[in-house]
Amino acid sequence: MFLRKKIFSLGIFITATMLMLAACGNNNSQTSGTATTDSKGSSEEAKTFKLAHITPTDHLWHRAAEKFGEELKTRSDGKMSLEIYPSSQLGTEADMVQQIESGSIDFGFITAAYLSSRAPDFAAWFMPYGFKSLEDAYAAGDSDVGKKILASAEGTGLKGLGYLLGGQRVMIFKDKEAMSPDDMKGLKLRVTPSPPMQDFYKSAGVSPEGLPLPDVYAALQTGVIDGMDMDLDATITNKFYEVAKYVAVTNHMVWPSVILTNDKKFNSLSAEEQTIVNDSLQAAIDWASTTRTAEEEQFRAELEKNGMKVYEISPDKFEKQINEFDNKYKEQSPLIKEFIETFRK
Ligand code: BEZ
């Protein structure tokens, strides 16, 4: 059994390494082709961009990446196309950011949670119970303060092109219907290793475990953790309903990814190409917002159908945690303070 596991792990390692080498092999990853003339008479070289992200292919973010690829193709008269590397095929988020910095991949959907460890102003997005609805959070991405926070990712060759939001965060418990922070005391919950998220859970008495997404299923199955912070989408796409019984639809935090590109490579595109990329991304972001909002009820029903108890916890139960968060993080930077004061419902 141990040997089989080792061989399996080795297989995964070799596959991931080969994919990373393939992606890194061509440091200027935009594949150049023959110059063509489009219906408007302008001549540009064909380009194939590479985009990487961490979610499985049935997750909203992958579907948004596909939409981005379709839009690029249509808007460029077939001259631009997109290769997508899902499911952490090119490594961890840290690996992906490094590959964007070096220019070996063109775009990444990188969680704001990960970025909050490198660019602390992204912590603002994780104010607990900060938005009335997903729509309010989409609007925050387009706001002045949202854009200023986006710009804080820059400076190491990165450029932020926008936010792509997933569903809001919920709490999953393996075998306890926790109804309040009192019930959560002492539980080991998987929480993304992002300082603001971990602070929120610590303040609720939880022992947060900073496991990466691909390790969560096994950790829950084997009892290494008692539950997790997650979104409904990933609960379904990762089949967490097979190993946990309870999902509290708290919607206590939003879950943005940041669309990152390489600053120099983006600036080397013509003005017309940059417009096509930006417009295609905006179309994908708009598609994802509408799609995700419409899917909420369907996701709850799907989890119930798969045997989970789906329930709610009143936000009032987390009043202490909300106040502690705001007091601590408003002190940390003027941008975080502005974000919280602008959007806190
Ligand atoms: C997570 O690590 O919890 C996660 C990452 C991407 C999409 C959804 C969830």
Coordinates of N, CA, C and O in Angstrom, one line a residue, residues 15-30 50-54 83-110 114 118 156-159 260-265:
T15 N 4.8 14.2 -13.6 CA 3.9 14.9 -14.6 C 3.9 16.4 -14.4 O 4.0 17.2 -15.3
A16 N 3.8 16.8 -13.1 CA 3.8 18.3 -12.8 C 5.1 18.9 -13.3 O 5.1 20.0 -13.8
T17 N 6.3 18.2 -13.0 CA 7.6 18.8 -13.4 C 7.6 18.9 -14.9 O 8.1 19.9 -15.4
M18 N 7.1 17.9 -15.6 CA 7.2 17.9 -17.1 C 6.4 19.1 -17.6 O 6.8 19.8 -18.5
L19 N 5.2 19.3 -17.0 CA 4.3 20.4 -17.5 C 5.0 21.7 -17.2 O 4.9 22.7 -18.0
M20 N 5.6 21.8 -16.0 CA 6.3 23.1 -15.6 C 7.4 23.4 -16.6 O 7.6 24.5 -17.1
L21 N 8.2 22.3 -16.9 CA 9.3 22.5 -17.9 C 8.8 22.9 -19.2 O 9.3 23.8 -19.9
A22 N 7.6 22.3 -19.6 CA 7.0 22.6 -20.9 C 6.7 24.1 -21.0 O 6.9 24.8 -21.9
A23 N 6.0 24.6 -19.8 CA 5.6 25.9 -19.8 C 6.8 26.9 -19.7 O 6.8 28.0 -20.3
C24 N 7.8 26.5 -19.0 CA 9.0 27.4 -18.8 C 9.9 27.3 -20.0 O 10.7 28.3 -20.2
G25 N 9.9 26.3 -20.8 CA 10.8 26.1 -21.8 C 10.9 27.2 -22.8 O 12.0 27.6 -23.2
N26 N 9.7 27.8 -23.1 CA 9.7 28.9 -24.0 C 9.5 30.2 -23.2 O 8.4 30.5 -22.8
N27 N 10.6 30.9 -22.9 CA 10.5 32.0 -21.9 C 9.6 33.1 -22.5 O 8.9 33.8 -21.7
N28 N 9.6 33.3 -23.8 CA 8.6 34.2 -24.4 C 7.5 33.4 -24.8 O 7.5 32.8 -25.9
S29 N 6.5 33.2 -24.0 CA 5.5 32.1 -24.2 C 4.5 32.5 -25.3 O 3.7 31.7 -25.6
Q30 N 4.5 33.8 -25.7 CA 3.5 34.1 -26.8 C 4.0 33.5 -28.1 O 5.1 33.8 -28.6
K50 N -0.5 31.8 -22.5 CA -0.7 30.7 -21.5 C -1.3 31.3 -20.2 O -0.8 32.3 -19.7
L51 N -2.3 30.6 -19.7 CA -2.9 31.0 -18.4 C -2.9 29.8 -17.4 O -3.3 28.7 -17.8
A52 N -2.5 30.1 -16.2 CA -2.5 29.0 -15.2 C -3.4 29.4 -14.0 O -3.6 30.6 -13.7
H53 N -4.0 28.4 -13.4 CA -4.8 28.6 -12.2 C -4.8 27.3 -11.4 O -4.4 26.2 -11.8
I54 N -5.5 27.3 -10.2 CA -5.4 26.2 -9.3 C -6.6 25.3 -9.2 O -6.6 24.3 -8.6
E83 N -3.9 28.9 -24.1 CA -3.7 27.6 -23.6 C -4.0 27.7 -22.1 O -3.4 28.6 -21.4
I84 N -4.8 26.8 -21.5 CA -5.1 26.9 -20.1 C -4.5 25.7 -19.3 O -4.6 24.6 -19.7
Y85 N -3.8 26.0 -18.2 CA -3.2 25.0 -17.3 C -4.0 25.0 -16.0 O -3.7 25.9 -15.1
P86 N -5.0 24.2 -15.8 CA -5.8 24.2 -14.6 C -5.2 23.3 -13.5 O -4.1 22.8 -13.6
S87 N -5.8 23.3 -12.3 CA -5.6 22.3 -11.3 C -4.1 22.3 -10.8 O -3.6 21.2 -10.5
S88 N -3.5 23.4 -10.7 CA -2.1 23.6 -10.2 C -1.1 22.7 -11.0 O -0.1 22.3 -10.5
Q89 N -1.5 22.5 -12.3 CA -0.6 21.7 -13.2 C 0.8 22.4 -13.3 O 1.8 21.7 -13.5
L90 N 0.9 23.7 -13.1 CA 2.2 24.4 -13.2 C 2.8 24.7 -11.8 O 3.7 25.5 -11.7
G91 N 2.2 24.0 -10.8 CA 2.8 24.2 -9.5 C 1.9 25.0 -8.6 O 0.7 25.3 -8.9
T92 N 2.4 25.4 -7.4 CA 1.7 26.2 -6.4 C 1.5 27.6 -6.9 O 2.0 28.0 -7.9
E93 N 0.7 28.3 -6.1 CA 0.5 29.7 -6.5 C 1.8 30.5 -6.5 O 2.1 31.3 -7.3
A94 N 2.7 30.2 -5.5 CA 4.0 30.8 -5.5 C 4.8 30.5 -6.8 O 5.4 31.4 -7.4
D95 N 4.7 29.3 -7.2 CA 5.4 28.9 -8.5 C 4.8 29.7 -9.7 O 5.5 30.2 -10.5
M96 N 3.4 29.8 -9.7 CA 2.8 30.5 -10.8 C 3.2 31.9 -10.8 O 3.5 32.5 -11.9
V97 N 3.2 32.6 -9.7 CA 3.6 34.0 -9.6 C 5.0 34.2 -10.2 O 5.3 35.1 -11.0
Q98 N 5.9 33.3 -9.8 CA 7.2 33.3 -10.2 C 7.3 33.2 -11.7 O 8.1 33.9 -12.4
Q99 N 6.5 32.3 -12.3 CA 6.5 32.1 -13.7 C 5.9 33.3 -14.5 O 6.3 33.6 -15.6
I100 N 5.0 34.0 -13.9 CA 4.4 35.2 -14.5 C 5.5 36.3 -14.5 O 5.8 37.0 -15.4
E101 N 6.2 36.4 -13.3 CA 7.3 37.4 -13.2 C 8.4 37.1 -14.3 O 8.9 38.1 -14.9
S102 N 8.7 35.8 -14.5 CA 9.8 35.5 -15.5 C 9.3 35.6 -16.9 O 10.0 35.6 -17.8
G103 N 7.9 35.6 -17.1 CA 7.4 35.7 -18.4 C 7.1 34.4 -19.1 O 6.8 34.3 -20.2
S104 N 7.3 33.3 -18.3 CA 7.1 32.0 -18.9 C 5.6 31.6 -19.0 O 5.3 30.7 -19.8
I105 N 4.8 32.2 -18.2 CA 3.3 32.2 -18.5 C 2.8 33.6 -18.6 O 3.4 34.5 -18.0
D106 N 1.7 33.8 -19.3 CA 1.2 35.1 -19.5 C 0.2 35.6 -18.5 O 0.2 36.8 -18.2
F107 N -0.7 34.7 -18.0 CA -1.7 35.1 -17.1 C -1.9 34.1 -16.0 O -1.7 32.9 -16.2
G108 N -2.2 34.5 -14.8 CA -2.6 33.6 -13.7 C -3.8 34.2 -13.0 O -3.9 35.4 -12.8
F109 N -4.6 33.3 -12.5 CA -5.7 33.6 -11.6 C -5.1 33.3 -10.2 O -5.0 32.1 -9.9
I110 N -4.7 34.3 -9.5 CA -4.0 34.0 -8.2 C -4.9 34.5 -7.1 O -5.3 35.7 -7.1
Y114 N -3.7 34.3 -1.2 CA -2.2 34.1 -1.3 C -1.5 35.4 -1.4 O -0.5 35.6 -0.7
R118 N 1.9 38.5 0.4 CA 3.0 39.3 -0.2 C 2.7 40.8 -0.3 O 3.6 41.6 -0.2
T156 N 7.1 43.9 -8.9 CA 8.1 42.9 -9.2 C 7.9 42.3 -10.6 O 8.1 41.1 -10.9
G157 N 7.5 43.2 -11.5 CA 7.3 42.7 -12.9 C 5.8 42.3 -13.1 O 5.5 41.8 -14.2
L158 N 5.0 42.4 -12.1 CA 3.6 41.9 -12.2 C 2.7 43.1 -12.5 O 3.0 44.2 -12.1
K159 N 1.6 42.8 -13.2 CA 0.5 43.8 -13.4 C -0.8 43.1 -13.1 O -1.1 42.0 -13.5
L260 N -3.4 38.2 -12.9 CA -2.0 38.8 -13.0 C -1.4 38.5 -14.3 O -1.6 37.5 -14.9
T261 N -0.7 39.5 -14.8 CA 0.1 39.3 -16.0 C 1.5 39.9 -15.8 O 1.8 40.5 -14.8
N262 N 2.4 39.7 -16.8 CA 3.7 40.2 -16.7 C 3.7 41.6 -17.3 O 3.3 41.8 -18.5
D263 N 4.1 42.6 -16.5 CA 4.0 44.0 -16.9 C 4.7 44.3 -18.2 O 4.1 44.9 -19.1
K264 N 5.9 43.8 -18.4 CA 6.7 44.1 -19.6 C 6.0 43.5 -20.9 O 5.9 44.1 -21.9
K265 N 5.6 42.2 -20.7 CA 5.0 41.5 -21.8 C 3.7 42.2 -22.2 O 3.4 42.3 -23.4

